[in-house]
Amino acid sequence: MGSLGGESTLPWVKTPCVYNTAVSRAVGCNIYLKLDNLQPSGSFKSRGIGNLMTRAVAHHAGNVHFYCASGGNAGLACATSALALDRPCTVVVPVTTSEFMKKKLSALGARVQQVGKNLFAAEQYVRQELVARDPDGVFVPPFDHPDIWDGAASLIPELRDQMDVPMDAIVCSVGGGGLFNGLMQGIETFPWPAGPKPHVVGVETAGADSLHASLVANEHLTLPEITSIAVSLGCSRVSAQTWKWAHYPNTHSLVVSDADAAMACVRFADDARLLVEVSCGAALAAAYRGDLRASLGKGLSDAEWAEKNVVLIVCGGSGVSLQLLDRYVQEYGPHSAIQV
C-alpha cells in the first residue's frame, strides 16, 4: 500500500493533488482536486479506518479480528485494510445491501454476513453478538473515533507538501463528520505558515443535513429520518467533535439538493474523467453552483476571487457506475441548476 514519514507499510496511500482547468473555469477561482478516490478502497475512508486498524494491530496482544457494520465505503475500507494488514475481518451488511457489494467484499477476503433491516440493526448485531463474544474482536466504526480522525488528518501534511500556493479553503462532503474532523484537526495541529489558516467548507445534501440543521437550531440535533439519495452521507447525527469544530470561525456549512449532487457527478465525469458517487458530488455541487463564491468570496471582486486557491476533497465512493450516471441525467437533469 503506502508509507508516510518512514513508517511501515500502511493500508492507505498518498494521493495526488492536481489543478483542474475545467472546474476552475466553472467556479471562477483556482480549483485543486485532492484525489482520495484513488485510495485502495476507492474512498477517503482508507485513511481513517486504515489508521484505526493499524493501531489496533500494534497494540493488541492477540490475533485481532476486525468487525464492521457497513454496506458501503466503510466496509470496503475495513476489508482492504484487513487484507493489507493480513488480519481477518467480518463485515455485517443489512438486508438492503446488493449482491454486487457483497461479492465485492467477499472478493477482498472479508467474511460477509447479512443481518438486520438497516445499518443500525447490523451494528447492534456486530457489537452484541460478535465483538462481545470474541476476546480478539475489534469493532471498526465508520467515523466516530479519534484514530479515524488522526488518519483523515494525514490529508493536511500531504496538501502542505503538494501545494506551492497558499490554501485559502478546503471543501469536503459531510456525513458523520470523520473527514471534516480530520481536516480541522490537521489544520489546528500542524504548524501553519504566515497568513490565515484555510477555511473548511462542509457540504451536505438536503435530507442528510444533520450538521446544518443543528447549526440552524443552535443545538446538536438528530434527524428523524434520512431522505437523501446520498446514503453515504446518511448519518442522522454528526459526531460530538464535529459539532465542536463547526463553531470555529474558519468553518462553513452548506446544503445542496440531491439533484445538484447527482448532476455534479455527471459534470465531474466530463471535467475530470473520474467517476464518483453522489455523496462526493455534494462537495462538487457547491463548487459548480456558485455556493463557494457566495460563502467564501463575499465582498471580493471577480479579479480578487480569481486569485483564491480552493482544494476540493474528491472523497470517491463505491456507489457509482456509468449506468447510474445515465439515470441521473434522465431523472435529475431537468431539476438541477448544474448544466452538463
Coordinates of C-alpha atoms in Angstrom, one line a residue:
M1 CA 0.0 0.0 0.0
G2 CA 1.9 3.1 1.2
S3 CA 4.0 4.6 3.9
L4 CA 4.2 8.0 5.4
G5 CA 7.2 9.5 7.2
G6 CA 9.3 6.4 7.0
E7 CA 6.7 4.3 8.9
S8 CA 6.0 0.7 8.0
T9 CA 3.5 -0.2 5.2
L10 CA 0.1 1.4 5.8
P11 CA -3.3 0.5 4.3
W12 CA -3.7 3.9 2.6
V13 CA -1.6 5.8 0.1
K14 CA -0.5 9.4 -0.6
T15 CA -2.9 10.7 -3.3
P16 CA -2.3 13.3 -6.0
C17 CA -3.5 16.9 -5.8
V18 CA -4.0 18.3 -9.2
Y19 CA -5.1 21.6 -10.6
N20 CA -8.2 21.3 -12.9
T21 CA -8.8 23.9 -15.6
A22 CA -12.4 23.0 -16.3
V23 CA -13.6 23.1 -12.7
S24 CA -11.6 26.2 -12.1
R25 CA -13.3 27.9 -15.0
A26 CA -16.7 26.9 -13.7
V27 CA -16.0 28.2 -10.2
G28 CA -14.1 31.3 -11.2
C29 CA -11.0 30.6 -9.0
N30 CA -8.2 28.1 -8.8
I31 CA -9.5 24.7 -8.0
Y32 CA -7.2 21.8 -6.9
L33 CA -8.6 18.3 -6.7
K34 CA -7.3 16.1 -3.9
L35 CA -7.9 12.7 -5.4
D36 CA -8.7 10.5 -2.4
N37 CA -10.9 8.4 -4.7
L38 CA -7.6 6.8 -5.6
Q39 CA -7.3 5.2 -2.2
P40 CA -7.2 1.3 -2.1
S41 CA -10.8 1.1 -1.1
G42 CA -11.9 3.7 -3.5
S43 CA -12.6 6.4 -0.9
F44 CA -11.0 8.5 1.8
K45 CA -12.2 6.1 4.4
S46 CA -9.0 4.1 3.8
R47 CA -7.1 6.8 5.8
G48 CA -9.2 6.8 9.0
I49 CA -10.3 3.2 9.1
G50 CA -6.8 2.1 8.0
N51 CA -5.2 4.1 10.8
L52 CA -7.6 2.7 13.4
M53 CA -6.9 -0.9 12.3
T54 CA -3.1 -0.4 12.1
R55 CA -3.0 0.9 15.6
A56 CA -5.2 -1.9 16.8
V57 CA -2.8 -4.5 15.4
A58 CA 0.1 -2.7 17.0
H59 CA -1.5 -2.6 20.5
H60 CA -3.4 -5.8 20.6
A61 CA -1.6 -8.8 22.1
G62 CA -3.8 -11.4 20.3
N63 CA -4.5 -12.1 16.6
V64 CA -7.0 -9.4 16.2
H65 CA -10.2 -10.0 14.3
F66 CA -12.0 -6.9 12.9
Y67 CA -15.7 -6.4 12.8
C68 CA -17.6 -3.7 10.8
A69 CA -21.2 -2.9 10.1
S70 CA -21.5 -1.3 6.6
G71 CA -23.0 -1.9 3.2
G72 CA -20.6 0.5 1.5
N73 CA -17.4 2.6 1.8
A74 CA -16.6 1.8 5.5
G75 CA -16.9 -1.9 4.8
L76 CA -14.7 -1.7 1.8
A77 CA -12.1 0.3 3.7
C78 CA -12.2 -2.3 6.5
A79 CA -11.8 -5.2 4.1
T80 CA -9.0 -3.6 2.1
S81 CA -7.2 -2.6 5.3
A82 CA -7.6 -6.1 6.8
L83 CA -6.1 -7.5 3.6
A84 CA -3.1 -5.2 3.8
L85 CA -2.6 -6.0 7.5
D86 CA -3.1 -9.7 6.9
R87 CA -5.8 -9.9 9.6
P88 CA -9.3 -11.5 9.3
C89 CA -12.4 -9.3 9.2
T90 CA -16.1 -9.7 9.2
V91 CA -18.4 -7.2 7.6
V92 CA -22.1 -7.3 8.5
V93 CA -24.4 -5.7 5.9
P94 CA -28.1 -5.0 6.3
V95 CA -30.6 -7.0 4.1
T96 CA -30.9 -4.0 1.7
T97 CA -27.3 -4.4 0.6
S98 CA -26.9 -5.5 -3.1
E99 CA -25.3 -8.8 -4.2
F100 CA -22.8 -6.7 -6.1
M101 CA -21.5 -5.2 -2.9
K102 CA -21.5 -8.5 -1.0
K103 CA -19.4 -10.1 -3.8
K104 CA -17.0 -7.1 -3.7
L105 CA -16.4 -7.5 0.0
S106 CA -16.0 -11.3 -0.3
A107 CA -13.5 -10.9 -3.1
L108 CA -11.3 -8.9 -0.7
G109 CA -11.3 -11.7 1.8
A110 CA -14.0 -10.4 4.2
R111 CA -16.4 -12.7 5.9
V112 CA -19.8 -11.3 4.9
Q113 CA -22.9 -11.7 7.0
Q114 CA -26.3 -10.2 6.1
V115 CA -28.2 -9.2 9.2
G116 CA -30.8 -6.5 10.1
K117 CA -33.2 -4.4 8.1
N118 CA -30.9 -1.3 8.4
L119 CA -27.4 -0.3 9.4
F120 CA -28.4 0.4 13.0
A121 CA -29.6 -3.2 13.4
A122 CA -26.5 -4.5 11.7
E123 CA -24.3 -2.6 14.1
Q124 CA -26.2 -3.8 17.1
Y125 CA -25.6 -7.3 16.0
V126 CA -21.9 -6.7 15.5
R127 CA -21.5 -5.2 18.9
Q128 CA -23.7 -7.5 20.9
E129 CA -23.3 -10.9 19.1
L130 CA -19.8 -10.8 17.5
V131 CA -17.4 -8.4 19.2
A132 CA -18.8 -9.0 22.7
R133 CA -18.1 -12.8 22.3
D134 CA -14.7 -12.5 20.7
P135 CA -11.8 -11.6 23.0
D136 CA -9.7 -10.7 20.0
G137 CA -12.5 -8.8 18.3
V138 CA -12.1 -5.1 17.5
F139 CA -15.1 -3.0 16.4
V140 CA -14.4 -0.7 13.4
P141 CA -16.8 2.3 13.5
P142 CA -17.4 4.3 10.3
F143 CA -16.4 7.7 11.5
D144 CA -16.7 8.4 15.3
H145 CA -13.2 7.6 16.7
P146 CA -10.1 9.7 17.4
D147 CA -7.9 7.2 15.5
I148 CA -10.1 7.7 12.4
W149 CA -9.8 11.5 12.7
D150 CA -6.0 11.1 13.1
G151 CA -5.9 9.1 9.8
A152 CA -8.0 11.7 8.0
A153 CA -5.8 14.4 9.3
S154 CA -2.9 13.0 7.2
L155 CA -4.5 14.9 4.3
I156 CA -3.2 18.2 5.7
P157 CA 0.6 17.5 5.6
E158 CA 0.2 15.9 2.2
L159 CA -1.5 19.0 0.9
R160 CA 1.1 21.2 2.5
D161 CA 3.8 19.3 0.6
Q162 CA 1.9 19.3 -2.7
M163 CA 0.6 22.9 -2.8
D164 CA 3.0 25.6 -4.0
V165 CA 0.4 28.3 -3.4
P166 CA -1.5 29.3 -0.2
M167 CA -4.6 27.2 0.5
D168 CA -7.5 29.6 1.0
A169 CA -10.1 26.9 1.6
I170 CA -10.7 23.1 1.7
V171 CA -14.1 21.8 0.7
C172 CA -15.5 18.3 1.7
S173 CA -18.7 16.4 2.0
V174 CA -20.0 15.7 5.5
G175 CA -21.8 12.6 6.7
G176 CA -20.9 11.7 10.2
G177 CA -18.1 14.1 10.3
G178 CA -14.9 12.0 10.2
L179 CA -13.4 13.7 7.2
F180 CA -14.3 17.2 8.5
N181 CA -12.9 16.4 11.9
G182 CA -9.6 15.2 10.4
L183 CA -9.2 18.3 8.2
M184 CA -9.9 20.6 11.2
Q185 CA -7.6 18.6 13.4
G186 CA -4.8 18.7 10.9
I187 CA -5.1 22.5 10.3
E188 CA -5.1 23.2 14.1
T189 CA -2.3 20.6 14.8
F190 CA 0.3 21.2 12.2
P191 CA 2.3 24.4 12.3
W192 CA 0.9 26.9 9.8
P193 CA 3.0 29.4 7.8
A194 CA 2.4 33.1 7.9
G195 CA -1.2 34.1 7.0
P196 CA -4.6 32.9 7.9
K197 CA -5.5 29.3 8.2
P198 CA -7.6 27.9 5.4
H199 CA -11.4 27.9 5.7
V200 CA -13.1 24.4 5.8
V201 CA -16.4 24.1 4.0
G202 CA -18.6 21.1 4.9
V203 CA -21.3 20.3 2.4
E204 CA -24.4 18.0 2.9
T205 CA -27.3 17.1 0.8
A206 CA -30.8 18.1 1.9
G207 CA -32.4 15.2 3.8
A208 CA -29.0 14.2 5.2
D209 CA -28.1 17.6 6.6
S210 CA -27.7 16.8 10.3
L211 CA -24.8 19.3 10.8
H212 CA -26.5 22.2 9.0
A213 CA -29.8 21.5 10.8
S214 CA -28.0 21.6 14.1
L215 CA -26.3 24.9 13.3
V216 CA -29.6 26.5 12.3
A217 CA -31.3 25.2 15.5
N218 CA -28.2 26.1 17.6
E219 CA -28.3 22.6 19.2
H220 CA -26.8 19.2 18.4
L221 CA -29.8 17.6 16.7
T222 CA -30.6 14.1 15.5
L223 CA -32.6 14.0 12.2
P224 CA -35.8 12.0 12.5
E225 CA -35.0 10.2 9.2
I226 CA -32.7 10.3 6.2
T227 CA -34.4 11.2 2.9
S228 CA -31.5 11.9 0.7
I229 CA -30.2 9.6 -2.0
A230 CA -26.7 10.2 -0.8
V231 CA -26.8 7.2 1.5
S232 CA -23.1 7.5 2.4
L233 CA -23.9 10.9 4.0
G234 CA -26.9 9.4 5.7
C235 CA -25.9 9.9 9.3
S236 CA -28.8 11.2 11.4
R237 CA -26.4 12.8 13.9
V238 CA -22.9 14.1 13.4
S239 CA -20.2 13.3 16.0
A240 CA -19.8 15.5 19.1
Q241 CA -16.4 16.5 17.8
T242 CA -17.9 17.7 14.5
W243 CA -20.4 19.8 16.4
K244 CA -17.5 21.4 18.3
W245 CA -15.3 22.0 15.2
A246 CA -18.3 23.5 13.4
H247 CA -18.2 26.5 15.7
Y248 CA -14.7 27.5 14.7
P249 CA -14.6 30.8 12.8
N250 CA -13.0 29.3 9.7
T251 CA -15.8 26.7 9.1
H252 CA -18.8 26.9 6.8
S253 CA -21.8 24.7 6.3
L254 CA -23.6 24.4 3.0
V255 CA -26.5 22.2 1.8
V256 CA -27.2 21.2 -1.8
S257 CA -30.1 19.2 -3.4
D258 CA -29.9 15.6 -4.4
A259 CA -30.5 16.7 -8.0
D260 CA -27.5 19.0 -7.9
A261 CA -25.2 16.5 -6.1
A262 CA -26.2 13.9 -8.7
M263 CA -25.6 16.1 -11.7
A264 CA -22.3 17.4 -10.2
C265 CA -21.1 13.8 -10.5
V266 CA -22.1 13.7 -14.2
R267 CA -20.5 17.1 -14.9
F268 CA -17.3 16.0 -13.0
A269 CA -17.1 12.8 -15.1
D270 CA -16.8 15.2 -18.1
D271 CA -14.5 17.7 -16.5
A272 CA -12.1 15.3 -14.7
R273 CA -12.7 11.9 -16.4
L274 CA -13.4 10.4 -13.0
L275 CA -16.5 8.6 -11.6
V276 CA -17.5 9.5 -8.0
E277 CA -20.6 8.7 -6.0
V278 CA -23.4 11.2 -5.2
S279 CA -22.1 11.7 -1.7
C280 CA -18.9 13.1 -3.1
G281 CA -21.0 15.1 -5.6
A282 CA -22.3 17.2 -2.7
A283 CA -18.9 19.0 -2.4
L284 CA -18.6 19.2 -6.1
A285 CA -22.1 20.7 -6.4
A286 CA -21.3 23.5 -4.0
A287 CA -18.4 24.5 -6.4
Y288 CA -20.4 24.2 -9.6
R289 CA -23.5 26.1 -8.3
G290 CA -21.6 29.1 -7.1
D291 CA -22.1 28.4 -3.4
L292 CA -18.3 28.7 -2.7
R293 CA -18.2 32.2 -4.2
A294 CA -21.2 33.2 -2.1
S295 CA -19.7 31.7 1.1
L296 CA -16.0 32.5 0.7
G297 CA -15.9 35.4 -1.7
K298 CA -18.2 37.9 -0.1
G299 CA -17.1 41.4 -1.0
L300 CA -14.5 40.2 -3.4
S301 CA -14.2 41.5 -7.0
D302 CA -14.1 38.9 -9.8
A303 CA -10.3 39.5 -10.1
E304 CA -9.8 39.0 -6.3
W305 CA -11.9 35.9 -6.3
A306 CA -9.9 34.5 -9.3
E307 CA -6.8 34.6 -7.2
K308 CA -8.2 32.3 -4.5
N309 CA -6.9 28.7 -4.2
V310 CA -9.5 26.1 -3.2
V311 CA -9.0 22.4 -2.6
L312 CA -11.9 20.0 -3.3
I313 CA -11.6 16.7 -1.5
V314 CA -12.6 14.2 -4.1
C315 CA -13.7 11.6 -1.5
G316 CA -14.7 9.0 -4.1
G317 CA -17.1 6.2 -3.1
S318 CA -18.2 2.8 -4.4
G319 CA -21.8 3.7 -5.2
V320 CA -21.4 4.8 -8.8
S321 CA -21.5 3.3 -12.3
L322 CA -21.9 4.6 -15.8
Q323 CA -25.4 3.3 -15.8
L324 CA -26.2 5.2 -12.7
L325 CA -24.9 8.5 -14.1
D326 CA -27.0 7.9 -17.2
R327 CA -30.0 7.5 -14.9
Y328 CA -29.1 10.7 -13.0
V329 CA -29.2 12.6 -16.3
Q330 CA -32.7 11.4 -17.1
E331 CA -34.1 11.8 -13.5
Y332 CA -32.4 14.8 -12.2
G333 CA -31.1 16.8 -15.2
P334 CA -34.4 18.7 -15.7
H335 CA -34.4 19.7 -12.0
S336 CA -30.8 20.7 -11.5
A337 CA -29.1 24.1 -11.7
I338 CA -25.9 22.3 -12.9
Q339 CA -25.7 22.1 -16.7
V340 CA -23.8 19.3 -18.4

